[in-house]
Amino acid sequence: MMLVDKHFSRKYLREETLPTLFCPGCFNGILINALSKAFEELGIEDLRRFVFVSGIGCSSWIPSPYIRADSLHTLHGRAIPVATGIKLAKPELEAVVIAGDGDLASIGLGHLIHAARRNIDIVTVLVNNYVYGMTRGQVSPTTPTELETPTTPYGAFEYPLDICKVIEATNANYVARWTIAHFTQLKDSIKDVFSRITRGFRFIEVIAPCTTYVSRRLGKTPADTIKDLLRESVMVNKAKSMKDKVIIGVFKFEDKPGYIELYRDYIKRAKLNKR
Ligand code: SF4
């Protein structure tokens, strides 16, 4: 089942690949819907100027095969270096990475941090489902403490990584977090990173708890999870004095030159032999 509204546009999807292979109630459908709505509202007719790059994991299946655009399904953790190469070779293309916490926040974390440090001109959507869903729900770097998983049967005891805080501390132009319960805000953030800021590293974390290996383990339906997320989320500007909340909102919104512009300028200087 994909959670979609009645105006859902399929024009950005490969019809021949539908229905998706995601589990019933998987929240990846809401992200696909938000992407489609954002493209539609931006008046984007087709996705020819986009290249989607993904790693390994459930959310990495969103662009490849479901989105009707060029896409590269790469090795585990290596989506960012591939997107970096695409952007350097073809700066006119919009390079978009979609991957999960088990990819970008773990084996791919080094690449993620350095791409953000360079402010490389890539849009990255990290889908945080709290576990390694595709391999049956093992603990990941973002698993909430005390969640029981197959690899932490007595409850996760490590501190989870706040990935937005990490990226906020770099030179990335844009950092935001929404949950799948905040559809309009998520869709508007996606619009922003393709229209209001069109350069530099733009990062959106989407909290989308795995319905099969997180919600069900907690005895919750997808609808319960959405209600929980709405109740437990708090906007970043109100969050300072609060604890144990999912802090959502736009953490950073800048428009400084991205790596591609700096790199081109450097090449110009090198050609003129100027230091
Ligand atoms: Fe979605 Fe979890 Fe199923 Fe993966 S395992 S498709 S994240 S519900």
PDB file of C-alpha atoms and ligand atoms in Angstrom, residues 21-23 26-28 58 129 133-134 210-213, ligand 1:
ATOM      1  CA  LEU A  21       7.671  -3.629  -3.602  1.00  0.00           C
ATOM      2  CA  PHE A  22       7.710  -1.765  -0.282  1.00  0.00           C
ATOM      3  CA  CYS A  23       5.977  -3.442   2.673  1.00  0.00           C
ATOM      4  CA  CYS A  26       5.727   1.691   4.302  1.00  0.00           C
ATOM      5  CA  PHE A  27       6.214   5.436   4.606  1.00  0.00           C
ATOM      6  CA  ASN A  28       8.472   5.585   1.542  1.00  0.00           C
ATOM      7  CA  CYS A  58      14.869   0.245   1.301  1.00  0.00           C
ATOM      8  CA  ASN A 129      13.741   4.645   9.214  1.00  0.00           C
ATOM      9  CA  GLY A 133      15.065  -2.353   7.195  1.00  0.00           C
ATOM     10  CA  MET A 134      16.083  -4.217   4.062  1.00  0.00           C
ATOM     11  CA  CYS A 210      10.148   1.380   9.367  1.00  0.00           C
ATOM     12  CA  THR A 211       6.566   0.163   9.710  1.00  0.00           C
ATOM     13  CA  THR A 212       7.574  -3.505   9.621  1.00  0.00           C
ATOM     14  CA  TYR A 213      10.575  -3.555  11.960  1.00  0.00           C
TER      15      TYR A 213
HETATM   16 FE1  SF4 B   1       9.570   0.112   4.377  1.00  0.00          FE
HETATM   17 FE2  SF4 B   1      10.590  -1.098   6.569  1.00  0.00          FE
HETATM   18 FE3  SF4 B   1       9.458  -2.548   4.671  1.00  0.00          FE
HETATM   19 FE4  SF4 B   1      11.790  -1.352   4.256  1.00  0.00          FE
HETATM   20  S1  SF4 B   1      11.391  -3.000   5.729  1.00  0.00           S
HETATM   21  S2  SF4 B   1      10.069  -1.423   2.806  1.00  0.00           S
HETATM   22  S3  SF4 B   1      11.520   0.584   5.397  1.00  0.00           S
HETATM   23  S4  SF4 B   1       8.439  -0.993   5.966  1.00  0.00           S
END
